[in-house]
Short mmCIF file of C-alpha atoms in Angstrom, two decimals:
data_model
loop_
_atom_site.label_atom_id
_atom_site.label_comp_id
_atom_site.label_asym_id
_atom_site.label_seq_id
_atom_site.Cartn_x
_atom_site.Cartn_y
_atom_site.Cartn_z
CA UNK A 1 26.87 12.56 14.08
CA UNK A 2 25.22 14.56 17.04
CA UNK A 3 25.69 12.51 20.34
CA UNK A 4 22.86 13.91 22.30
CA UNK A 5 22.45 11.68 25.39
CA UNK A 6 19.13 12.00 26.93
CA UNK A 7 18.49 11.80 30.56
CA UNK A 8 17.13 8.17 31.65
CA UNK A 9 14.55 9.88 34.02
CA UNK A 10 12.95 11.67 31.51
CA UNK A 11 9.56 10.74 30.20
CA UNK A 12 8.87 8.06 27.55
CA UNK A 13 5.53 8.14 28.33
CA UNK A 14 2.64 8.38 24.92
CA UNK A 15 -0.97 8.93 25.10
CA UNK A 16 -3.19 6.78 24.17
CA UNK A 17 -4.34 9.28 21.18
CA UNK A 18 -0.49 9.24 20.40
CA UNK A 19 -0.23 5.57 20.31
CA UNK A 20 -3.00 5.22 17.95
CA UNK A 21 -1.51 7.36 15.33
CA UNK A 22 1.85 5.93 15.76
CA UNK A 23 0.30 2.77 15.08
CA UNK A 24 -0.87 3.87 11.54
CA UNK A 25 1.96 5.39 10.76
CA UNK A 26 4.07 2.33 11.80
CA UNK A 27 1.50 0.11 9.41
CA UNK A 28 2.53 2.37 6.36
CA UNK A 29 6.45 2.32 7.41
CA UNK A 30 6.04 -1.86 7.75
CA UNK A 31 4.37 -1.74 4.40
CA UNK A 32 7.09 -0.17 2.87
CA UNK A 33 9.21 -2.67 4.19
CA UNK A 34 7.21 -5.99 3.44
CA UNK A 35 6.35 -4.13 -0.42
CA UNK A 36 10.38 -4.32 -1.54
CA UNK A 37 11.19 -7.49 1.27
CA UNK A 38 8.70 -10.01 -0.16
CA UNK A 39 9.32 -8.95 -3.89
CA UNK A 40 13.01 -9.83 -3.31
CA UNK A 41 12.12 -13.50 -2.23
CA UNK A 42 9.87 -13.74 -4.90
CA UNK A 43 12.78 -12.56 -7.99
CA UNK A 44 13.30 -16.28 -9.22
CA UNK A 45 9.36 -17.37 -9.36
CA UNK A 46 9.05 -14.00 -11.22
CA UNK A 47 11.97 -14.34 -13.24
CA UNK A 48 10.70 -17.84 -14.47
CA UNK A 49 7.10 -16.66 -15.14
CA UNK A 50 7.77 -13.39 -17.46
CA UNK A 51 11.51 -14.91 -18.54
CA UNK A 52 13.51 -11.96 -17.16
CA UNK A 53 17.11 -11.53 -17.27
CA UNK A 54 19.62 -11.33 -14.52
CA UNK A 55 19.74 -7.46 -15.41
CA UNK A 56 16.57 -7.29 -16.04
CA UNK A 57 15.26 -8.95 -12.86
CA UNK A 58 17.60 -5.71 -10.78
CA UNK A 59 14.78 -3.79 -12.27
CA UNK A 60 12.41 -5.03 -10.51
CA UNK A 61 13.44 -4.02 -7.56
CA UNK A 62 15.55 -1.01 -8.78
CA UNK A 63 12.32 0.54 -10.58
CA UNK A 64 10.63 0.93 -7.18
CA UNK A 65 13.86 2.16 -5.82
CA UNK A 66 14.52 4.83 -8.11
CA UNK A 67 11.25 6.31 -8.32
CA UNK A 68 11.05 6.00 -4.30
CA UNK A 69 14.49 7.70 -4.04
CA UNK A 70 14.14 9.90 -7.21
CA UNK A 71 10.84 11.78 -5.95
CA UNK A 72 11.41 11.13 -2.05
CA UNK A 73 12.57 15.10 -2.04
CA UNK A 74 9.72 16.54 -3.84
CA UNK A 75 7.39 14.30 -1.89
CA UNK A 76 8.59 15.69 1.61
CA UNK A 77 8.16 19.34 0.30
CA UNK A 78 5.04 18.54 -0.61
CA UNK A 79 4.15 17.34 2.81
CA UNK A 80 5.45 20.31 3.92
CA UNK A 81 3.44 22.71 1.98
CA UNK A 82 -0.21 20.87 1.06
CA UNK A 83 -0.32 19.00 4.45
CA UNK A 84 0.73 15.97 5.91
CA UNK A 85 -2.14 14.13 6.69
CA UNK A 86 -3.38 15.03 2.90
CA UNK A 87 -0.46 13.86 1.30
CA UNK A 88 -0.31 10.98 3.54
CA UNK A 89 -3.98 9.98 2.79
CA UNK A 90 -3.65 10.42 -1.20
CA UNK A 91 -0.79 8.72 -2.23
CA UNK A 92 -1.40 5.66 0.17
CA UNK A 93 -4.61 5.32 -2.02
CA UNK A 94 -2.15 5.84 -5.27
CA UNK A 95 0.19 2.59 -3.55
CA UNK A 96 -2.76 0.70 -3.49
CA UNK A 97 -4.25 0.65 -7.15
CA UNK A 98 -0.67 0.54 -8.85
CA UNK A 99 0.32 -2.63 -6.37
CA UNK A 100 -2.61 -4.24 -7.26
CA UNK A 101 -2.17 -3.22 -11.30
CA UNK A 102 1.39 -4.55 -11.14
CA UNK A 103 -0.26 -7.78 -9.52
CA UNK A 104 -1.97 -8.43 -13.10
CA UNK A 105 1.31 -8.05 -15.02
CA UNK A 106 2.17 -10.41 -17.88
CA UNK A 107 5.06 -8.41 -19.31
CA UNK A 108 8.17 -7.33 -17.57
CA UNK A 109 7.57 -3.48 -18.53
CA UNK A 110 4.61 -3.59 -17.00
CA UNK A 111 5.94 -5.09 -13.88
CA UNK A 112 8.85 -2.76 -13.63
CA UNK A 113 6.59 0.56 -14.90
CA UNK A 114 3.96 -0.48 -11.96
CA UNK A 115 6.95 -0.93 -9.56
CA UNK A 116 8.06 2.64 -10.86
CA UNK A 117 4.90 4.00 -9.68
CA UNK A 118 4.54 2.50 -6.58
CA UNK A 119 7.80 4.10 -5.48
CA UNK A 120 6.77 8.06 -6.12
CA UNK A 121 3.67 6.67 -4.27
CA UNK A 122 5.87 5.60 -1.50
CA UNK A 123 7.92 8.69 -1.90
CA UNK A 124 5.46 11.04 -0.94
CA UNK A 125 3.80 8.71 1.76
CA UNK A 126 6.57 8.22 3.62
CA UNK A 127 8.21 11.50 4.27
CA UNK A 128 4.75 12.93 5.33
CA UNK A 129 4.42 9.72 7.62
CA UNK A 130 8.13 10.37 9.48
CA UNK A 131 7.09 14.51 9.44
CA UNK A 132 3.80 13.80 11.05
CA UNK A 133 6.10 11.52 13.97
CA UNK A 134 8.95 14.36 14.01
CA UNK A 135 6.32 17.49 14.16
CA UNK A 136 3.67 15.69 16.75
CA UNK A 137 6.29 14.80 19.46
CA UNK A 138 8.89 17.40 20.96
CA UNK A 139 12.43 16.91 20.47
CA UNK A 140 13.69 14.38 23.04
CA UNK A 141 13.12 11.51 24.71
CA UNK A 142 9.29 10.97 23.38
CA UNK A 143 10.19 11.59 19.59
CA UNK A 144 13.42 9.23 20.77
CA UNK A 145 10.69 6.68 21.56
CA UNK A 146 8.44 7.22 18.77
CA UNK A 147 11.37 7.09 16.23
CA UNK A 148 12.76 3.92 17.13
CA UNK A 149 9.71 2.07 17.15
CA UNK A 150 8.89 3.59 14.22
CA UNK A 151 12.14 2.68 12.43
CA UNK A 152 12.00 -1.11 14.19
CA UNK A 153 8.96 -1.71 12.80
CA UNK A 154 10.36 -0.98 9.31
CA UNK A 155 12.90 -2.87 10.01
CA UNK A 156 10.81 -5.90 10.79
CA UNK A 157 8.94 -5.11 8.04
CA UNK A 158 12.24 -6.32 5.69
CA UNK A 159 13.06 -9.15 7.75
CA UNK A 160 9.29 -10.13 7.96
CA UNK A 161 8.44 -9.63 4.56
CA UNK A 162 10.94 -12.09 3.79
CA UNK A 163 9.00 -15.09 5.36
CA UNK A 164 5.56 -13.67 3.96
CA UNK A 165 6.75 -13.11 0.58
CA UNK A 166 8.16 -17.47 1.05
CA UNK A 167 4.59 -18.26 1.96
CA UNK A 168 3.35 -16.34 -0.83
CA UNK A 169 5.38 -16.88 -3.26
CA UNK A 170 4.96 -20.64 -2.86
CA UNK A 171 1.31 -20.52 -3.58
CA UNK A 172 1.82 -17.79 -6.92
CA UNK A 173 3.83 -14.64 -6.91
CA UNK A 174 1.06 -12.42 -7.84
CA UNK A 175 0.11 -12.50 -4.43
CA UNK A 176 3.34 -10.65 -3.32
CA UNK A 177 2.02 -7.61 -5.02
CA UNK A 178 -2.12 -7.98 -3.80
CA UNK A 179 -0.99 -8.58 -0.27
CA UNK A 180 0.39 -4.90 0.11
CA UNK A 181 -2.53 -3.19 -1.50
CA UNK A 182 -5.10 -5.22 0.74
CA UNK A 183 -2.39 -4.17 4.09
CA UNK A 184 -2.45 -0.39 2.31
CA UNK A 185 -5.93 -0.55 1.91
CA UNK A 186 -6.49 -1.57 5.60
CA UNK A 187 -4.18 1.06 6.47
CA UNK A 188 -6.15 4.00 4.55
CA UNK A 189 -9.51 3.07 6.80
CA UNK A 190 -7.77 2.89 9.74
CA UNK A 191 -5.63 6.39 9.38
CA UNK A 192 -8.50 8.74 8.37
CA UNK A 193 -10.23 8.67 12.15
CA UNK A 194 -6.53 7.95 14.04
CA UNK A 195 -3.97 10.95 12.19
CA UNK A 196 -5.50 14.31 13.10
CA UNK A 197 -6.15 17.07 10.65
CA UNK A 198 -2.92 19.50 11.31
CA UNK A 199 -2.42 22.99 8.75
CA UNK A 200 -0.12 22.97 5.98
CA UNK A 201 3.30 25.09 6.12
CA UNK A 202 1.58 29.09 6.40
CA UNK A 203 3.42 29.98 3.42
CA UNK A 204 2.66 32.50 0.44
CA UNK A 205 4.66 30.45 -1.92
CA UNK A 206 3.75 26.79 -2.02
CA UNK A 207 5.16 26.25 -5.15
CA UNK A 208 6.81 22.76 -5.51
CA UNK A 209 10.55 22.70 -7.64
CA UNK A 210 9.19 20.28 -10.55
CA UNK A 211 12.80 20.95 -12.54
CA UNK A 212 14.69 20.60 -9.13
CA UNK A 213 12.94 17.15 -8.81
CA UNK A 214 13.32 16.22 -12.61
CA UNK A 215 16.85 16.95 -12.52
CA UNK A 216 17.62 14.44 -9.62
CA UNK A 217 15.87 12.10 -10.25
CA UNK A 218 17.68 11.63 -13.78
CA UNK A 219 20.75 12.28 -12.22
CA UNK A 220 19.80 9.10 -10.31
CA UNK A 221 18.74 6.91 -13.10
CA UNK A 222 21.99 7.79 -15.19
CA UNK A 223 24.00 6.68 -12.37
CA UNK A 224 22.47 3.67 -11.21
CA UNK A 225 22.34 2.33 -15.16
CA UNK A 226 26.20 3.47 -15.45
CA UNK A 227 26.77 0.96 -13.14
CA UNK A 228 24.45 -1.72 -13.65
CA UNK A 229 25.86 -1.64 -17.33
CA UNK A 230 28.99 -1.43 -16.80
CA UNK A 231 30.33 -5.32 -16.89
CA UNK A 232 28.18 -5.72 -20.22
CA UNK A 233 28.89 -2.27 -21.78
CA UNK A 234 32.09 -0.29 -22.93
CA UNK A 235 34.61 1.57 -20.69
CA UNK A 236 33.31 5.17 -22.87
CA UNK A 237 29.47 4.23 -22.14
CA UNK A 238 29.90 3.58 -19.14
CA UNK A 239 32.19 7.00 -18.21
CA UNK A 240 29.74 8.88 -20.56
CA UNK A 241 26.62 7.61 -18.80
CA UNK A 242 28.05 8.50 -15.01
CA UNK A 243 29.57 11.85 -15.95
CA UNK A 244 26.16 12.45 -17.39
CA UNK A 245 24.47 12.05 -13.84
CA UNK A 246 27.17 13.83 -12.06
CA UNK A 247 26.84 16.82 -14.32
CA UNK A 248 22.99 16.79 -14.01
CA UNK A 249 23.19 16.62 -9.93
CA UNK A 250 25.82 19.82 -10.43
CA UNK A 251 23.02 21.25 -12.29
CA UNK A 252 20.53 20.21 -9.32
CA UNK A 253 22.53 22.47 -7.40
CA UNK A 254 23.11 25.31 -9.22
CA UNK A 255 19.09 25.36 -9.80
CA UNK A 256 18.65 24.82 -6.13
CA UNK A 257 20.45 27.65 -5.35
CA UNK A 258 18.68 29.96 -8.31
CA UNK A 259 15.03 28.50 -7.35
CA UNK A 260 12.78 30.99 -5.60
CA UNK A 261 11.05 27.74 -3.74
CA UNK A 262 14.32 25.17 -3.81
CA UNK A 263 13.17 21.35 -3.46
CA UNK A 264 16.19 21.31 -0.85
CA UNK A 265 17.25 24.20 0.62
CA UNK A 266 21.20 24.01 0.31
CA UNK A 267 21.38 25.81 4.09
CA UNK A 268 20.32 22.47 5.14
CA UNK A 269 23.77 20.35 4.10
CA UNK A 270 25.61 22.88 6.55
CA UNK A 271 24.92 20.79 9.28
CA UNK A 272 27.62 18.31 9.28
CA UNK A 273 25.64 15.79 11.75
CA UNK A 274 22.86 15.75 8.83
CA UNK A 275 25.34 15.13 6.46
CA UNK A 276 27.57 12.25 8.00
CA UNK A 277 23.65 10.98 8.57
CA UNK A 278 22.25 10.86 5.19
CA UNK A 279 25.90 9.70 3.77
CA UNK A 280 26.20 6.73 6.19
CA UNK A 281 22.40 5.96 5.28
CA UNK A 282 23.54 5.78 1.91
CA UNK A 283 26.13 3.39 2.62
CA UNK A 284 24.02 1.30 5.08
CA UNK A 285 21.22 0.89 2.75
CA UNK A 286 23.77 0.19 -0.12
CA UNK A 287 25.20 -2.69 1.49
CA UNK A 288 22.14 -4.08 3.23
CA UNK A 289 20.38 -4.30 0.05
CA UNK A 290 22.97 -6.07 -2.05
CA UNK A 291 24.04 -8.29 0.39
CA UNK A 292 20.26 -9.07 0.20
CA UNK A 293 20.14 -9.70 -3.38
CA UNK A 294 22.88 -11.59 -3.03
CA UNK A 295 22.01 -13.98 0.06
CA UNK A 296 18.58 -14.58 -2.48
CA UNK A 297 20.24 -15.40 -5.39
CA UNK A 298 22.47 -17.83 -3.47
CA UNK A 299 20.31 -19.76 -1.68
CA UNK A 300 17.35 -20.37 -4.20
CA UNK A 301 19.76 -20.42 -7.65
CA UNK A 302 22.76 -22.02 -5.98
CA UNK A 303 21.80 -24.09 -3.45
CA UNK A 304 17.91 -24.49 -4.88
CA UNK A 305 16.29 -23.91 -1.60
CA UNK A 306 12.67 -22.87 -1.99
CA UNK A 307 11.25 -19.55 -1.73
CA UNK A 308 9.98 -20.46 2.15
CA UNK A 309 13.24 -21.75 3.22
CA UNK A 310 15.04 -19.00 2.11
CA UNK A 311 12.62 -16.54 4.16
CA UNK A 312 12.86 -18.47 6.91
CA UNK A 313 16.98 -18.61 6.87
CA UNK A 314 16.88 -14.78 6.81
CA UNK A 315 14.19 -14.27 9.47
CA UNK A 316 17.56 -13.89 12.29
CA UNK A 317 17.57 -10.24 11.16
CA UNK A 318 13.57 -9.27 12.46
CA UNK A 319 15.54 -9.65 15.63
CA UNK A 320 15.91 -5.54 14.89
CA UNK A 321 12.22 -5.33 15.31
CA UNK A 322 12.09 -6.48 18.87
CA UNK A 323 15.57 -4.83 19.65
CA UNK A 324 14.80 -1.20 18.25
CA UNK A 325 11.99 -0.54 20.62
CA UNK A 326 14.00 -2.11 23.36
CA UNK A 327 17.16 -2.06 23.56
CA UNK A 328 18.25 0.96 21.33
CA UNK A 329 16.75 3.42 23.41
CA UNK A 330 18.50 2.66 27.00
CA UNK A 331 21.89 2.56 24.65
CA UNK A 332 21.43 5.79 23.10
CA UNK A 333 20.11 7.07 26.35
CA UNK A 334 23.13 6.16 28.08
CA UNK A 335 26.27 6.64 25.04
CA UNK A 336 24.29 9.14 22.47
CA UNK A 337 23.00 8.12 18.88
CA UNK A 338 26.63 8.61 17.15
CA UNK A 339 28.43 5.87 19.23
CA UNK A 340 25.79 3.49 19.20
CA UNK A 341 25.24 4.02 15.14
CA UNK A 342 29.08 3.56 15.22
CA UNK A 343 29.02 -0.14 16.60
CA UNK A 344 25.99 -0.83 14.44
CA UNK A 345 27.95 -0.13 11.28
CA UNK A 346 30.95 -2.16 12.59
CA UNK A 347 28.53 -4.89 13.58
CA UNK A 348 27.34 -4.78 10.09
CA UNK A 349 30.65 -5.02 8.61
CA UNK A 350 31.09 -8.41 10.77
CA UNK A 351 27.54 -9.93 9.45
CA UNK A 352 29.06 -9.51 5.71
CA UNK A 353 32.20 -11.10 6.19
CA UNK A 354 30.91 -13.76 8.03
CA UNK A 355 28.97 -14.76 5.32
CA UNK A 356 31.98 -14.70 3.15
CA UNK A 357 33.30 -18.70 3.40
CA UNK A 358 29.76 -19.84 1.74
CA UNK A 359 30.21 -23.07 0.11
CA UNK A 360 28.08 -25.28 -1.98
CA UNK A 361 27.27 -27.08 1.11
CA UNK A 362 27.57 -24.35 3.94
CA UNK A 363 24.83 -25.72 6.64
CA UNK A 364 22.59 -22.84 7.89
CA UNK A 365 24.09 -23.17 11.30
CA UNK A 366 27.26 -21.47 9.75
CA UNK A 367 25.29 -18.87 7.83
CA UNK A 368 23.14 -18.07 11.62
CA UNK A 369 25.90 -15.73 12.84
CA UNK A 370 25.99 -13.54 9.75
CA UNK A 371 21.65 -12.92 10.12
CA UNK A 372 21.46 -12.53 13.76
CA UNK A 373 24.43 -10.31 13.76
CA UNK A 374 22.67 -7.88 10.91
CA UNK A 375 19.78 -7.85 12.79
CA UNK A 376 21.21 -6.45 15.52
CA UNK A 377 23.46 -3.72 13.47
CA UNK A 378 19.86 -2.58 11.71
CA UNK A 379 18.48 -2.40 14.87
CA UNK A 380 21.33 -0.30 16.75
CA UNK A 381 22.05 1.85 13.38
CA UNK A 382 18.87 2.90 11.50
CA UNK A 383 16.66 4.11 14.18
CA UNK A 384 19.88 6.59 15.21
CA UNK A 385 20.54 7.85 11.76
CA UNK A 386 16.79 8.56 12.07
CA UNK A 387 17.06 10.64 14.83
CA UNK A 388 20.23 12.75 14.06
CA UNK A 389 19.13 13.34 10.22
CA UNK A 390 15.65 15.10 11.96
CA UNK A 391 17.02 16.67 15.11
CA UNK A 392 17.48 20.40 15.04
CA UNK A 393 15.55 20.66 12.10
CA UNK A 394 12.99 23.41 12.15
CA UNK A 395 9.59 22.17 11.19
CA UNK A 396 8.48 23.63 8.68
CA UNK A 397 11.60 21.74 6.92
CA UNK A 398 11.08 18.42 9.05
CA UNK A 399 9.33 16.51 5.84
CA UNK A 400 12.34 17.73 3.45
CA UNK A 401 14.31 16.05 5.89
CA UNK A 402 12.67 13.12 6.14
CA UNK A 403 12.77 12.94 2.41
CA UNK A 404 16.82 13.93 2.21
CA UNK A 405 16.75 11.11 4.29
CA UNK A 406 15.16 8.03 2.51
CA UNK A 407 16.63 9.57 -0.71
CA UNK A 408 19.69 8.82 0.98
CA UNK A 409 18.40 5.54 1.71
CA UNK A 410 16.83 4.43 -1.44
CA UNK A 411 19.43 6.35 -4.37
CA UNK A 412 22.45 3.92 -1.99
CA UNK A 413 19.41 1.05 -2.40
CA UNK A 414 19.61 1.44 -6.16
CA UNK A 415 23.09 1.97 -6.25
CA UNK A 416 24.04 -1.28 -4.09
CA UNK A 417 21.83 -3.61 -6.44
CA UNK A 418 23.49 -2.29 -9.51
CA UNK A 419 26.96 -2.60 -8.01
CA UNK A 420 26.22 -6.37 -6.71
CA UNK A 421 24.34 -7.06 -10.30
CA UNK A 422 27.19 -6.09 -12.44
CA UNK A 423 29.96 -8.16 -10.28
CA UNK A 424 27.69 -10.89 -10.63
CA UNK A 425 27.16 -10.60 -14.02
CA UNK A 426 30.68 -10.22 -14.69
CA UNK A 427 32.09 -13.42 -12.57
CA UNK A 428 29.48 -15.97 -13.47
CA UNK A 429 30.02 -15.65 -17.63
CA UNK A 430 30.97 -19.46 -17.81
CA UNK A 431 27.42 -20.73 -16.15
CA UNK A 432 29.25 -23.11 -14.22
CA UNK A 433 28.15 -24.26 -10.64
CA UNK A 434 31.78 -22.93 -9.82
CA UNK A 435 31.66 -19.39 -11.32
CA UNK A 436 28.29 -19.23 -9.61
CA UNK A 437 29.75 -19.60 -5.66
CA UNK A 438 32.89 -17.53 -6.77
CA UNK A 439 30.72 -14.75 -8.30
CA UNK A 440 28.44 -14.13 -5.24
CA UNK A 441 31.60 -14.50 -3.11
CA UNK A 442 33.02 -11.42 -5.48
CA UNK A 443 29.98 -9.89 -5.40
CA UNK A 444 29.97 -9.90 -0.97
CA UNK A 445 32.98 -7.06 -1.87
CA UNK A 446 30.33 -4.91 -2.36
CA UNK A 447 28.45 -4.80 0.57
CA UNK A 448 31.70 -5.11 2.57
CA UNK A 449 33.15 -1.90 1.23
CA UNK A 450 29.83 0.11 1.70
CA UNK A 451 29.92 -0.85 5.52
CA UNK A 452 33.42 0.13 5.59
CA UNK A 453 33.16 3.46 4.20
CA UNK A 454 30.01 3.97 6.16
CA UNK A 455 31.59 3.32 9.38
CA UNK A 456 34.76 5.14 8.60
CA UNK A 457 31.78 8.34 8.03
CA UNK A 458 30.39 7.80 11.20
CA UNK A 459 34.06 7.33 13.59
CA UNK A 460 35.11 10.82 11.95
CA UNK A 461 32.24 12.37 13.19
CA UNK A 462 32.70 11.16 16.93
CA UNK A 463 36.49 11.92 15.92
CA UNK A 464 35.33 16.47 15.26
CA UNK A 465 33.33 15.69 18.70
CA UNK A 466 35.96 14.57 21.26
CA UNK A 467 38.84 17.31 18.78
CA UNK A 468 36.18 20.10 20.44
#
């Protein structure tokens, strides 16, 4: 990680213009959050409705993830070449009419096919939304304070679309799914005055890497299902299937490196700060997301709390979306992004094995520590990994970072569920109330290990600062 430590004196101070379109962009990022946050309260009621398996159910959520991740690259060149604002504008009209489709479901396809959608929606939207941030404030202390108010309100989006998906779910879980494309549509009205018109990349060449992007994103899918299959599938599918996606991300590469107008340009992954960012974004997103899935599962299937009281248990980790706007920036002002991310990794790593004593009749006053204390790693980590994984980047590249970024984010999403789903599905065989605690407990490995290797990423980078 870069530690860039930014004077205290210098200006934080936005326009009012600037404020405006921040505000519309933080209404898409907060969508984004709510969209997958309020689906994952809402797994059981839709699991009962369209009779979904355990595996199946992962889809759910994974299909949004995988298409989000899968296309996030292609999505930020895009922004990059055909304009921000355009891309912006389009595919948060796409978002809307597939949420609302998926709404109408009655099959699980169509459910996990509309989810599908939604996320290359989402993965061109949100790229252009972080470029627009990155490219309309200078390096520094404002894009500092744009960024992590930006990335807080995502965060609260999660933590907030917990306790809206409760209320909503308890009424019908259809309404998970209209309630984002009403927000999106609110959104769309509100960004065409507020985000000014800026000029695509001046490029001859605006071609966009269609194999580049094909090739990932299958490399993605073969991985993710290598995984998820793996308790329920043999040893030589499950090798085939994962050397399968390994091979086709060598083949990402080798095409990257061949294509006239690359998806990613591999000159990018020389900067080791970038890297150690996207890698422990990976990890951070892997572990926050299964230990989500997890905590869900637990509480409504285990314990049989309702939809609502389960939001409302996990609402202790919005506390990122006060803190991120707040307190982040006088820390990384003061000890630079790559210590603070450090201790919000470790902090992270505390909130998962806190949780790890759950019993059948754990009160929620023993449970408190473990949200309060992820709510304050989310706040002190992802904002940071933000910053680091766009600074220095030129920016005519800054939407290809953006989307290196949330691919990062999204292909460790997919790959966290998956892990958690097959543990799960391989401790709780019997049915019993019994194997039920003891597979989530086995399952809390998963998100333990991610926030270890994620934090051991991040130390080694403040290790190659202090050895120069």
């Amino acid at each position: 990680m870069t530690d860039t430590v930014q004077s205290p004196s210098s200006s934080l101070r936005l326009t009012p213009r600037s404020w405006g379109m921040l505000f519309v962009l933080c209404g898409a990022i907060f969508l984004e959050g709510i969209n997958v946050a309020m689906l994952n309260v809402a797994l059981p009621a839709i699991r009962s409705d369209l009779g979904l398996s355990t595996g199946e159910l992962q889809w759910v959520i994974s299909a949004y993830v995988l298409g989000y991740g899968g296309f996030m690259l292609v999505g930020g060149r895009a922004a990059d070449l055909f304009g921000r604002r355009r891309m912006f504008l389009i595919w948060l009209g796409v978002f809307l009419v597939v949420s609302a489709l998926g709404g109408f479901a009655t099959e699980g396809w169509m459910l996990i096919a509309a989810r599908f959608v939604a996320g290359v929606a989402s993965a061109v939207m949100t790229p252009a939304g972080l470029s627009i941030i990155t490219t309309s404030f200078p390096e520094g202390p404002q894009r500092n304070q744009a960024l992590l108010v930006y990335s807080g309100t995502a965060a609260g989006g999660f933590s907030l679309g917990l306790v809206l998906g409760g209320l909503l779910a308890v009424v019908d879980w259809r309404l998970v799914l209209f309630a984002p494309a009403v927000l999106a549509l609110v959104i769309l009205v509100l960004a065409v005055p507020l985000i000014p018109a800026a000029p695509a990349e001046r490029s001859s060449d605006r071609r966009v890497d269609v194999l580049g992007a094909v090739t990932i994103t299958a490399a993605i899918m073969l991985l993710v299902l290598g995984v998820e299959r793996a308790a329920h599938a043999s040893a030589a599918w499950t090798v085939g299937t994962l050397a399968a996606g390994v091979v086709l991300i060598v083949l990402f590469v080798v095409i990257e490196r061949r294509s006239a107008a690359p998806l990613l340009r591999l000159g990018m992954l020389r900067s080791a700060p970038l890297v150690r960012a996207n890698l422990a974004g990976l990890l951070f997103a892997g572990a926050f997301f299964s230990f989500q899935f997890i905590a869900v599962l637990y509480l409504q299937e285990l314990r049989g709390w309702s939809s609502l009281e389960t939001s409302l248990a996990m609402l202790a980790i919005g506390a990122d979306a006060i803190l991120a706007p707040t307190l982040t920036p006088r820390l990384v002002n003061r000890f630079g992004n790559a210590k603070v991310i450090v201790v919000g990794l470790v902090l992270a790593l505390l909130s998962y094995v806190l949780f790890l004593p759950i019993g059948l009749d754990t009160v929620y006053l023993a449970m408190f520590p473990t949200m309060i204390v992820l709510g304050l790693a989310f706040a002190l980590a992802y904002g940071p990994l933000t910053i680091v994984a766009t600074d220095g980047v030129d920016e005519s590249e800054q939407g290809v970072a953006g989307g290196l970024l949330y691919t990062s984010f999204q292909f460790g999403a997919a790959l966290g569920l998956a892990a958690s789903t097959a543990v799960i599905v391989a401790t709780t065989a019997g049915g019993t109330t019994a194997d039920l605690l003891g597979g989530y407990r086995a399952a809390l490995a998963v998100p333990i290990a991610a926030a270890v290797l994620a934090a051991v990423v991040s130390a080694f980078g403040l290790r190659k600062r202090a050895a120069r």
